[in-house]
mmCIF file of C-alpha atoms in Angstrom:
data_model
loop_
_atom_site.group_PDB
_atom_site.id
_atom_site.type_symbol
_atom_site.label_atom_id
_atom_site.label_comp_id
_atom_site.label_asym_id
_atom_site.label_seq_id
_atom_site.Cartn_x
_atom_site.Cartn_y
_atom_site.Cartn_z
ATOM 1 C CA MET A 1 -0.009 0.067 0.124
ATOM 2 C CA SER A 2 1.411 3.437 -0.884
ATOM 3 C CA PHE A 3 1.546 6.429 1.292
ATOM 4 C CA GLU A 4 -1.367 8.776 1.055
ATOM 5 C CA LEU A 5 -1.445 12.607 1.418
ATOM 6 C CA PRO A 6 -3.857 12.989 4.424
ATOM 7 C CA LYS A 7 -6.835 15.136 4.178
ATOM 8 C CA LEU A 8 -6.852 18.149 6.655
ATOM 9 C CA SER A 9 -9.350 17.970 9.387
ATOM 10 C CA TYR A 10 -10.176 21.635 8.946
ATOM 11 C CA ALA A 11 -10.494 23.951 5.911
ATOM 12 C CA TYR A 12 -7.573 25.867 4.328
ATOM 13 C CA ASN A 13 -8.855 29.051 5.836
ATOM 14 C CA ALA A 14 -9.438 27.769 9.378
ATOM 15 C CA LEU A 15 -6.227 28.973 10.864
ATOM 16 C CA GLU A 16 -6.577 32.460 9.480
ATOM 17 C CA PRO A 17 -5.481 35.202 10.212
ATOM 18 C CA TYR A 18 -2.447 33.152 11.786
ATOM 19 C CA ILE A 19 -1.865 30.952 8.721
ATOM 20 C CA ASP A 20 -3.641 32.106 5.543
ATOM 21 C CA ALA A 21 -5.580 29.866 3.268
ATOM 22 C CA ARG A 22 -3.350 30.328 0.273
ATOM 23 C CA THR A 23 -0.260 29.167 2.290
ATOM 24 C CA MET A 24 -2.108 26.207 3.576
ATOM 25 C CA GLU A 25 -3.334 25.204 0.085
ATOM 26 C CA ILE A 26 0.055 25.296 -1.491
ATOM 27 C CA HIS A 27 1.774 23.959 1.608
ATOM 28 C CA HIS A 28 -0.564 20.953 1.848
ATOM 29 C CA GLY A 29 -1.468 20.497 -1.753
ATOM 30 C CA LYS A 30 1.748 21.163 -3.428
ATOM 31 C CA HIS A 31 4.658 20.654 -0.935
ATOM 32 C CA HIS A 32 3.222 17.846 1.176
ATOM 33 C CA GLY A 33 1.770 16.470 -2.075
ATOM 34 C CA ALA A 34 5.120 16.266 -3.719
ATOM 35 C CA TYR A 35 6.887 14.638 -0.782
ATOM 36 C CA THR A 36 4.176 12.026 -0.599
ATOM 37 C CA ASN A 37 4.417 11.241 -4.355
ATOM 38 C CA ASN A 38 8.121 11.335 -4.291
ATOM 39 C CA LEU A 39 8.358 8.929 -1.181
ATOM 40 C CA ASN A 40 6.077 6.565 -3.033
ATOM 41 C CA GLY A 41 8.281 6.630 -6.222
ATOM 42 C CA ALA A 42 11.326 6.102 -3.960
ATOM 43 C CA VAL A 43 10.106 3.069 -2.115
ATOM 44 C CA GLN A 44 8.034 1.381 -4.796
ATOM 45 C CA GLY A 45 9.605 -2.029 -5.748
ATOM 46 C CA THR A 46 11.958 -1.907 -3.082
ATOM 47 C CA ALA A 47 12.286 -3.631 0.270
ATOM 48 C CA LEU A 48 10.888 -0.594 2.026
ATOM 49 C CA GLU A 49 7.376 -0.936 0.245
ATOM 50 C CA GLY A 50 4.727 -1.833 2.581
ATOM 51 C CA LYS A 51 6.818 -0.517 5.675
ATOM 52 C CA LYS A 52 5.526 1.896 8.235
ATOM 53 C CA ILE A 53 6.835 5.378 7.819
ATOM 54 C CA GLU A 54 8.289 5.351 11.463
ATOM 55 C CA GLU A 55 10.191 2.109 10.640
ATOM 56 C CA ILE A 56 11.640 3.618 7.434
ATOM 57 C CA LEU A 57 12.728 6.659 9.293
ATOM 58 C CA ALA A 58 14.240 4.811 12.297
ATOM 59 C CA GLY A 59 16.763 3.197 9.838
ATOM 60 C CA VAL A 60 17.014 6.087 7.392
ATOM 61 C CA SER A 61 20.754 6.155 7.512
ATOM 62 C CA ALA A 62 20.868 3.065 5.360
ATOM 63 C CA HIS A 63 18.440 4.619 2.671
ATOM 64 C CA SER A 64 19.038 6.982 -0.110
ATOM 65 C CA ALA A 65 18.652 10.897 0.316
ATOM 66 C CA VAL A 66 15.498 10.691 -1.658
ATOM 67 C CA VAL A 67 13.968 8.405 1.001
ATOM 68 C CA ARG A 68 15.386 10.547 3.890
ATOM 69 C CA ASN A 69 14.215 13.878 2.371
ATOM 70 C CA ASN A 70 10.676 12.812 1.238
ATOM 71 C CA GLY A 71 10.140 10.261 4.032
ATOM 72 C CA GLY A 72 10.864 13.061 6.489
ATOM 73 C CA GLY A 73 8.799 15.514 4.538
ATOM 74 C CA PHE A 74 5.824 13.115 4.535
ATOM 75 C CA TYR A 75 5.833 12.480 8.135
ATOM 76 C CA ASN A 76 6.792 15.944 9.408
ATOM 77 C CA HIS A 77 3.818 17.505 7.577
ATOM 78 C CA ASN A 78 1.492 14.893 8.692
ATOM 79 C CA LEU A 79 2.376 15.798 12.190
ATOM 80 C CA TYR A 80 2.353 19.541 11.548
ATOM 81 C CA TRP A 81 -1.270 19.563 10.366
ATOM 82 C CA GLU A 82 -2.479 17.569 13.258
ATOM 83 C CA VAL A 83 -0.794 19.519 16.043
ATOM 84 C CA MET A 84 -2.573 22.674 14.629
ATOM 85 C CA ALA A 85 -6.334 23.377 14.862
ATOM 86 C CA PRO A 86 -8.640 26.407 15.024
ATOM 87 C CA GLY A 87 -9.882 27.058 18.384
ATOM 88 C CA GLY A 88 -7.807 24.284 20.006
ATOM 89 C CA ALA A 89 -6.993 24.262 23.701
ATOM 90 C CA LYS A 90 -4.926 27.259 24.393
ATOM 91 C CA ASN A 91 -2.577 25.677 26.908
ATOM 92 C CA PRO A 92 -1.249 22.226 27.836
ATOM 93 C CA ALA A 93 -3.045 20.501 30.751
ATOM 94 C CA GLY A 94 -2.931 17.360 32.677
ATOM 95 C CA GLU A 95 0.007 14.925 32.444
ATOM 96 C CA LEU A 96 1.527 16.988 29.606
ATOM 97 C CA LEU A 97 1.528 20.206 31.700
ATOM 98 C CA ASP A 98 3.152 18.239 34.496
ATOM 99 C CA ALA A 99 5.860 17.132 32.255
ATOM 100 C CA ILE A 100 6.385 20.412 30.658
ATOM 101 C CA ASN A 101 6.736 21.985 34.156
ATOM 102 C CA GLY A 102 9.126 19.158 35.097
ATOM 103 C CA SER A 103 11.388 19.397 32.104
ATOM 104 C CA PHE A 104 11.335 23.202 31.619
ATOM 105 C CA GLY A 105 10.174 24.679 34.916
ATOM 106 C CA SER A 106 7.228 26.579 33.335
ATOM 107 C CA VAL A 107 5.171 26.757 30.103
ATOM 108 C CA GLN A 108 6.623 29.995 29.562
ATOM 109 C CA ASN A 109 10.210 28.618 29.708
ATOM 110 C CA PHE A 110 9.303 25.875 27.387
ATOM 111 C CA LYS A 111 7.787 28.441 24.727
ATOM 112 C CA GLU A 112 10.957 30.505 25.022
ATOM 113 C CA ALA A 113 13.261 27.488 24.411
ATOM 114 C CA PHE A 114 10.965 26.308 21.518
ATOM 115 C CA THR A 115 10.865 29.720 20.029
ATOM 116 C CA LYS A 116 14.452 29.998 20.223
ATOM 117 C CA ALA A 117 14.927 26.692 18.481
ATOM 118 C CA ALA A 118 12.701 27.702 15.629
ATOM 119 C CA LEU A 119 14.344 31.032 15.150
ATOM 120 C CA THR A 120 17.925 30.033 15.323
ATOM 121 C CA ARG A 121 17.487 27.013 12.804
ATOM 122 C CA PHE A 122 19.517 28.557 9.894
ATOM 123 C CA GLY A 123 18.118 27.658 6.461
ATOM 124 C CA SER A 124 15.259 25.186 6.110
ATOM 125 C CA GLY A 125 14.101 22.943 8.948
ATOM 126 C CA TRP A 126 11.936 22.134 12.041
ATOM 127 C CA ALA A 127 11.782 22.922 15.865
ATOM 128 C CA TRP A 128 10.410 20.077 17.849
ATOM 129 C CA LEU A 129 9.118 19.229 21.470
ATOM 130 C CA VAL A 130 10.419 15.727 21.814
ATOM 131 C CA ARG A 131 9.485 13.113 24.333
ATOM 132 C CA GLN A 132 12.357 11.107 25.707
ATOM 133 C CA GLY A 133 10.934 8.559 27.981
ATOM 134 C CA ASP A 134 9.141 10.557 30.769
ATOM 135 C CA SER A 135 10.960 13.797 30.081
ATOM 136 C CA LEU A 136 10.693 16.546 27.248
ATOM 137 C CA VAL A 137 13.322 18.303 25.385
ATOM 138 C CA VAL A 138 13.241 20.974 22.521
ATOM 139 C CA SER A 139 15.481 20.381 19.533
ATOM 140 C CA SER A 140 15.727 21.413 15.798
ATOM 141 C CA THR A 141 16.634 19.561 12.707
ATOM 142 C CA PRO A 142 17.811 20.807 9.179
ATOM 143 C CA ASN A 143 15.663 20.148 6.222
ATOM 144 C CA GLN A 144 13.167 17.431 6.464
ATOM 145 C CA ASP A 145 15.001 15.403 9.288
ATOM 146 C CA ASN A 146 13.268 14.638 12.457
ATOM 147 C CA PRO A 147 13.874 13.134 15.832
ATOM 148 C CA LEU A 148 12.750 9.640 14.813
ATOM 149 C CA MET A 149 15.675 9.367 12.473
ATOM 150 C CA ASP A 150 18.763 7.545 13.529
ATOM 151 C CA VAL A 151 20.637 10.347 12.002
ATOM 152 C CA ALA A 152 19.167 13.007 14.424
ATOM 153 C CA GLU A 153 21.352 14.618 17.123
ATOM 154 C CA VAL A 154 18.486 14.404 19.433
ATOM 155 C CA LYS A 155 16.335 11.313 19.154
ATOM 156 C CA GLY A 156 12.974 10.762 20.550
ATOM 157 C CA THR A 157 9.268 10.976 19.757
ATOM 158 C CA PRO A 158 8.314 14.285 18.424
ATOM 159 C CA ILE A 159 4.997 15.425 19.987
ATOM 160 C CA LEU A 160 4.886 19.160 18.553
ATOM 161 C CA GLY A 161 6.621 20.518 15.606
ATOM 162 C CA ILE A 162 6.814 23.746 13.693
ATOM 163 C CA ASP A 163 7.965 23.937 10.079
ATOM 164 C CA VAL A 164 10.454 26.765 9.516
ATOM 165 C CA TRP A 165 10.971 26.287 5.771
ATOM 166 C CA GLU A 166 10.302 29.707 4.132
ATOM 167 C CA HIS A 167 7.567 27.975 2.213
ATOM 168 C CA ALA A 168 5.583 27.621 5.614
ATOM 169 C CA TYR A 169 5.371 31.385 6.221
ATOM 170 C CA TYR A 170 6.807 33.524 3.258
ATOM 171 C CA LEU A 171 3.494 34.608 1.580
ATOM 172 C CA ASN A 172 2.089 35.875 4.798
ATOM 173 C CA TYR A 173 5.087 36.750 6.698
ATOM 174 C CA GLN A 174 8.074 37.162 4.214
ATOM 175 C CA ASN A 175 11.348 37.709 6.095
ATOM 176 C CA ARG A 176 9.554 37.908 9.493
ATOM 177 C CA ARG A 177 9.997 34.405 10.980
ATOM 178 C CA PRO A 178 9.595 35.655 14.506
ATOM 179 C CA ASP A 179 6.003 36.883 13.764
ATOM 180 C CA TYR A 180 5.080 33.446 12.282
ATOM 181 C CA VAL A 181 6.378 31.623 15.329
ATOM 182 C CA ASP A 182 4.533 34.006 17.564
ATOM 183 C CA ALA A 183 1.327 33.398 15.567
ATOM 184 C CA PHE A 184 1.796 29.584 15.695
ATOM 185 C CA TRP A 185 1.034 29.600 19.370
ATOM 186 C CA ASN A 186 -2.564 30.617 18.643
ATOM 187 C CA VAL A 187 -3.169 27.520 16.657
ATOM 188 C CA VAL A 188 -1.544 24.977 18.557
ATOM 189 C CA ASN A 189 -3.849 21.807 19.179
ATOM 190 C CA TRP A 190 -2.735 20.996 22.741
ATOM 191 C CA ASP A 191 -5.193 18.054 22.891
ATOM 192 C CA GLU A 192 -3.267 16.404 19.911
ATOM 193 C CA VAL A 193 0.006 17.162 21.564
ATOM 194 C CA ALA A 194 -1.102 15.451 24.804
ATOM 195 C CA ARG A 195 -2.369 12.561 22.854
ATOM 196 C CA ARG A 196 0.967 12.063 21.220
ATOM 197 C CA PHE A 197 2.607 12.559 24.695
ATOM 198 C CA LYS A 198 0.776 9.579 26.029
ATOM 199 C CA GLY A 199 1.324 7.848 22.620
ATOM 200 C CA MET B 1 35.407 47.969 9.483
ATOM 201 C CA LYS B 2 31.607 48.181 9.138
ATOM 202 C CA PHE B 3 30.122 46.364 6.205
ATOM 203 C CA GLU B 4 27.407 48.073 4.183
ATOM 204 C CA LEU B 5 24.600 46.907 2.088
ATOM 205 C CA PRO B 6 25.737 47.583 -1.481
ATOM 206 C CA ALA B 7 22.924 49.326 -3.513
ATOM 207 C CA LEU B 8 21.350 47.317 -6.422
ATOM 208 C CA PRO B 9 22.990 48.107 -9.798
ATOM 209 C CA TYR B 10 19.301 48.386 -11.187
ATOM 210 C CA GLY B 11 15.892 49.640 -10.167
ATOM 211 C CA LYS B 12 13.791 47.256 -7.985
ATOM 212 C CA ASP B 13 11.401 46.701 -10.959
ATOM 213 C CA ALA B 14 14.054 46.334 -13.568
ATOM 214 C CA LEU B 15 13.914 42.633 -13.651
ATOM 215 C CA GLU B 16 10.163 42.413 -14.059
ATOM 216 C CA PRO B 17 8.398 40.208 -14.897
ATOM 217 C CA TYR B 18 11.002 37.523 -14.366
ATOM 218 C CA ILE B 19 11.907 38.737 -10.588
ATOM 219 C CA SER B 20 9.337 41.057 -9.171
ATOM 220 C CA ALA B 21 9.953 44.231 -7.423
ATOM 221 C CA GLN B 22 8.283 42.883 -4.471
ATOM 222 C CA THR B 23 10.847 40.011 -4.212
ATOM 223 C CA LEU B 24 13.734 42.261 -4.763
ATOM 224 C CA GLU B 25 12.531 44.675 -2.121
ATOM 225 C CA PHE B 26 12.464 41.812 0.398
ATOM 226 C CA HIS B 27 15.508 40.083 -0.717
ATOM 227 C CA HIS B 28 17.724 42.883 -1.075
ATOM 228 C CA GLY B 29 16.126 45.290 1.435
ATOM 229 C CA LYS B 30 15.414 42.794 4.183
ATOM 230 C CA HIS B 31 17.205 39.596 3.757
ATOM 231 C CA HIS B 32 20.639 41.005 2.444
ATOM 232 C CA GLN B 33 20.267 43.916 4.744
ATOM 233 C CA ALA B 34 19.807 41.545 7.724
ATOM 234 C CA TYR B 35 22.867 39.588 6.898
ATOM 235 C CA VAL B 36 24.925 42.841 6.709
ATOM 236 C CA ASN B 37 23.447 44.000 10.205
ATOM 237 C CA ASN B 38 24.120 40.730 11.837
ATOM 238 C CA LEU B 39 27.536 40.328 10.543
ATOM 239 C CA ASN B 40 28.623 43.828 11.880
ATOM 240 C CA ASN B 41 26.930 42.983 15.168
ATOM 241 C CA LEU B 42 28.517 39.582 15.539
ATOM 242 C CA ILE B 43 32.332 40.740 14.630
ATOM 243 C CA ALA B 44 32.287 43.713 16.730
ATOM 244 C CA GLY B 45 34.949 43.214 19.374
ATOM 245 C CA THR B 46 36.177 39.895 17.806
ATOM 246 C CA GLU B 47 39.119 39.068 15.817
ATOM 247 C CA PHE B 48 37.408 39.779 12.630
ATOM 248 C CA GLU B 49 36.313 43.161 13.485
ATOM 249 C CA ASN B 50 38.775 44.812 10.965
ATOM 250 C CA ALA B 51 38.914 41.726 8.609
ATOM 251 C CA ASP B 52 37.887 41.852 4.969
ATOM 252 C CA LEU B 53 34.876 39.718 3.983
ATOM 253 C CA GLU B 54 36.707 36.955 2.245
ATOM 254 C CA THR B 55 39.136 36.580 5.183
ATOM 255 C CA ILE B 56 36.007 36.199 7.441
ATOM 256 C CA ILE B 57 34.389 33.752 5.247
ATOM 257 C CA LYS B 58 37.451 31.531 5.199
ATOM 258 C CA LYS B 59 38.351 31.648 8.670
ATOM 259 C CA SER B 60 35.052 31.893 10.640
ATOM 260 C CA SER B 61 32.306 29.420 11.512
ATOM 261 C CA GLY B 62 28.805 29.381 13.085
ATOM 262 C CA GLY B 63 26.890 32.641 12.923
ATOM 263 C CA ILE B 64 29.715 34.767 11.686
ATOM 264 C CA PHE B 65 30.376 32.698 8.752
ATOM 265 C CA ASN B 66 26.686 32.222 8.001
ATOM 266 C CA ASN B 67 26.115 36.001 7.688
ATOM 267 C CA ALA B 68 29.376 36.754 6.084
ATOM 268 C CA ALA B 69 29.006 34.282 3.358
ATOM 269 C CA GLN B 70 25.428 35.261 2.905
ATOM 270 C CA VAL B 71 26.472 38.869 2.502
ATOM 271 C CA PHE B 72 29.038 37.768 -0.115
ATOM 272 C CA ASN B 73 26.603 35.416 -1.791
ATOM 273 C CA HIS B 74 23.891 37.914 -2.313
ATOM 274 C CA THR B 75 26.166 40.732 -3.483
ATOM 275 C CA PHE B 76 27.562 38.354 -6.011
ATOM 276 C CA TYR B 77 23.993 37.232 -7.005
ATOM 277 C CA PHE B 78 22.565 40.678 -7.331
ATOM 278 C CA GLU B 79 25.377 42.064 -9.391
ATOM 279 C CA GLN B 80 24.896 39.565 -12.176
ATOM 280 C CA PHE B 81 21.507 40.527 -13.451
ATOM 281 C CA CYS B 82 20.345 42.823 -16.199
ATOM 282 C CA LYS B 83 17.132 42.270 -18.356
ATOM 283 C CA ASP B 84 18.740 43.814 -21.543
ATOM 284 C CA GLY B 85 22.099 42.061 -20.723
ATOM 285 C CA CYS B 86 24.019 39.579 -22.741
ATOM 286 C CA LYS B 87 22.049 36.376 -23.092
ATOM 287 C CA GLU B 88 24.949 34.093 -23.804
ATOM 288 C CA PRO B 89 28.547 33.553 -22.674
ATOM 289 C CA LYS B 90 31.130 35.304 -24.779
ATOM 290 C CA ASP B 91 34.652 34.617 -26.189
ATOM 291 C CA GLN B 92 36.901 32.586 -23.850
ATOM 292 C CA LEU B 93 34.061 31.723 -21.297
ATOM 293 C CA LYS B 94 32.081 30.526 -24.142
ATOM 294 C CA ALA B 95 34.940 28.239 -25.375
ATOM 295 C CA ALA B 96 35.435 27.176 -21.777
ATOM 296 C CA ILE B 97 31.711 26.268 -21.429
ATOM 297 C CA ASN B 98 31.756 24.259 -24.786
ATOM 298 C CA ALA B 99 34.897 22.525 -23.859
ATOM 299 C CA GLU B 100 33.741 21.388 -20.349
ATOM 300 C CA PHE B 101 30.037 20.789 -21.005
ATOM 301 C CA GLY B 102 29.729 20.100 -24.639
ATOM 302 C CA SER B 103 27.337 23.081 -25.517
ATOM 303 C CA PHE B 104 25.751 26.075 -23.888
ATOM 304 C CA GLU B 105 22.528 24.181 -23.811
ATOM 305 C CA ALA B 106 24.077 21.148 -22.187
ATOM 306 C CA PHE B 107 25.519 23.623 -19.434
ATOM 307 C CA LYS B 108 22.133 25.195 -18.746
ATOM 308 C CA GLU B 109 20.616 21.875 -18.439
ATOM 309 C CA ALA B 110 23.258 20.671 -15.942
ATOM 310 C CA PHE B 111 23.124 24.009 -14.066
ATOM 311 C CA THR B 112 19.237 23.874 -13.856
ATOM 312 C CA LYS B 113 19.536 20.250 -12.542
ATOM 313 C CA ALA B 114 21.884 21.391 -9.725
ATOM 314 C CA ALA B 115 19.672 24.232 -8.934
ATOM 315 C CA VAL B 116 16.465 22.409 -8.961
ATOM 316 C CA THR B 117 17.795 19.367 -6.896
ATOM 317 C CA LEU B 118 19.591 21.231 -3.961
ATOM 318 C CA PHE B 119 17.384 20.071 -1.198
ATOM 319 C CA GLY B 120 16.336 22.897 1.392
ATOM 320 C CA SER B 121 18.033 26.167 1.253
ATOM 321 C CA GLY B 122 21.133 26.906 -0.611
ATOM 322 C CA TRP B 123 22.928 28.022 -3.865
ATOM 323 C CA ALA B 124 24.000 26.473 -7.208
ATOM 324 C CA TRP B 125 27.279 27.992 -8.656
ATOM 325 C CA LEU B 126 29.410 27.937 -11.897
ATOM 326 C CA VAL B 127 32.922 28.040 -10.452
ATOM 327 C CA LYS B 128 36.479 27.783 -11.889
ATOM 328 C CA ASP B 129 38.823 25.457 -9.934
ATOM 329 C CA ALA B 130 42.551 26.184 -9.355
ATOM 330 C CA SER B 131 43.550 24.521 -12.657
ATOM 331 C CA GLY B 132 41.194 26.802 -14.537
ATOM 332 C CA LYS B 133 38.610 23.934 -15.090
ATOM 333 C CA LEU B 134 34.825 24.982 -14.960
ATOM 334 C CA ARG B 135 32.574 23.050 -12.674
ATOM 335 C CA ILE B 136 28.850 23.351 -11.204
ATOM 336 C CA VAL B 137 28.563 22.896 -7.483
ATOM 337 C CA GLN B 138 25.862 23.182 -5.005
ATOM 338 C CA THR B 139 26.240 24.666 -1.493
ATOM 339 C CA SER B 140 23.688 24.274 1.387
ATOM 340 C CA ASN B 141 22.469 27.263 3.305
ATOM 341 C CA ALA B 142 25.254 29.900 3.447
ATOM 342 C CA GLY B 143 27.757 27.549 1.713
ATOM 343 C CA CYS B 144 30.297 29.682 -0.364
ATOM 344 C CA PRO B 145 32.822 27.995 -2.938
ATOM 345 C CA ILE B 146 35.666 30.298 -1.961
ATOM 346 C CA THR B 147 36.055 28.212 1.270
ATOM 347 C CA ASP B 148 37.099 25.302 -1.057
ATOM 348 C CA GLY B 149 39.614 27.425 -3.049
ATOM 349 C CA LEU B 150 36.963 27.624 -6.081
ATOM 350 C CA ILE B 151 36.489 30.958 -7.876
ATOM 351 C CA PRO B 152 32.781 31.729 -8.233
ATOM 352 C CA LEU B 153 31.597 33.048 -11.620
ATOM 353 C CA MET B 154 27.782 32.748 -11.374
ATOM 354 C CA THR B 155 25.149 31.642 -8.837
ATOM 355 C CA CYS B 156 21.525 30.992 -8.364
ATOM 356 C CA ASP B 157 19.937 31.451 -5.014
ATOM 357 C CA VAL B 158 17.637 28.614 -4.405
ATOM 358 C CA TRP B 159 16.443 29.784 -0.901
ATOM 359 C CA GLU B 160 12.712 29.898 -1.077
ATOM 360 C CA HIS B 161 12.913 33.587 -0.227
ATOM 361 C CA ALA B 162 14.359 34.088 -3.783
ATOM 362 C CA TYR B 163 11.319 33.080 -5.516
ATOM 363 C CA TYR B 164 8.365 32.169 -3.206
ATOM 364 C CA LEU B 165 6.416 35.428 -3.655
ATOM 365 C CA ASP B 166 6.630 35.035 -7.514
ATOM 366 C CA LYS B 167 6.564 31.298 -8.031
ATOM 367 C CA GLN B 168 5.857 29.541 -4.724
ATOM 368 C CA ASN B 169 6.652 25.978 -4.925
ATOM 369 C CA LEU B 170 7.579 26.133 -8.784
ATOM 370 C CA ARG B 171 11.513 26.376 -8.294
ATOM 371 C CA PRO B 172 12.012 25.211 -11.927
ATOM 372 C CA LYS B 173 9.906 28.093 -13.215
ATOM 373 C CA TYR B 174 12.209 30.476 -11.224
ATOM 374 C CA ILE B 175 15.233 29.039 -12.751
ATOM 375 C CA GLU B 176 13.774 29.235 -16.192
ATOM 376 C CA ASP B 177 13.117 32.861 -15.549
ATOM 377 C CA PHE B 178 16.710 33.426 -13.944
ATOM 378 C CA TRP B 179 18.192 32.681 -17.392
ATOM 379 C CA GLN B 180 16.217 35.462 -18.909
ATOM 380 C CA VAL B 181 17.727 38.167 -16.528
ATOM 381 C CA LEU B 182 21.274 36.661 -16.163
ATOM 382 C CA ASP B 183 23.784 39.008 -17.804
ATOM 383 C CA TRP B 184 26.593 36.893 -19.223
ATOM 384 C CA LYS B 185 28.555 40.018 -19.673
ATOM 385 C CA VAL B 186 29.197 40.199 -16.069
ATOM 386 C CA VAL B 187 30.025 36.411 -15.741
ATOM 387 C CA SER B 188 32.324 36.715 -18.784
ATOM 388 C CA GLU B 189 34.175 39.455 -17.055
ATOM 389 C CA ARG B 190 34.457 37.500 -13.768
ATOM 390 C CA PHE B 191 35.890 34.648 -15.772
#
């Protein structure tokens, strides 16, 4: 079975004014669509066909750059769409909140660390909130790498991610990545982040 | 020494419709300017405070390298455009391109491929190596061929900010239009 571009659970304009409909449409339909197609093209007829994406990423160092780039691009965008929602919970709660407080001291400290990771990633990439056992860490990865990959400096389970490729924000924010990262907090789907934390 | 943003050698709308005025306004006025500002801030009080740009690029790393190389790369990029410029390489450069790549068309194809396939942010370059041989190279992010002893002759910025307002995800279309405004007179002089 081949990988499929997931449908969004909300409309392209649902995250406005923080993320505009045109950005969403191109980002999902074109960029994510291309990663999905390219990944399928790369695994078709190989030993990777039929494997779960998480399994492919865990051993990605053994595969081609095409698999690494498009496998990462496929997985990362799946996560990105799901950890955002219109009108989602505005703050982490329950066990996730306890874990954030335990690992970072406060939600504010966590947000500062995550924002810094997103702003200092030079070039294209992602910033992550990563679960490592019972604790949480913030990291960032270049291009379409992620913490599930054996090549990642910081490994673990990503439970929140922000795309800082320019295509994620350029139509709306141009060079102002800090404004995009600020706006992102308004659309984080903390229920989904909590679900991934319990994973 | 304080670095300064070099003025564009043409008007903001001079490369329309291939590269829009809006793109140049952000690319030159915001991105290139930010690299200049960041570099000045980062080198203040360091061993690089009075160094020239090439020395900084060759000897620094991290944030200083990223910003210094991006100042160089963007200056080099913006200098090579003119809508009414020379559309093909001339004289010795033409001969060198034919000798290395077979034809101008074959060179363009190979360079386009390098620009389209660079994954993430970065640059495609036509360079001359120490023996005088022409090569096409790709660099990621701020990467700059002078750190490898190569002489840059021409470059295409494939950071998304170079084309996203005009072409969005269609990088190949940006490169197609890049050829329309590349002034081979400038490139031939560099050679």
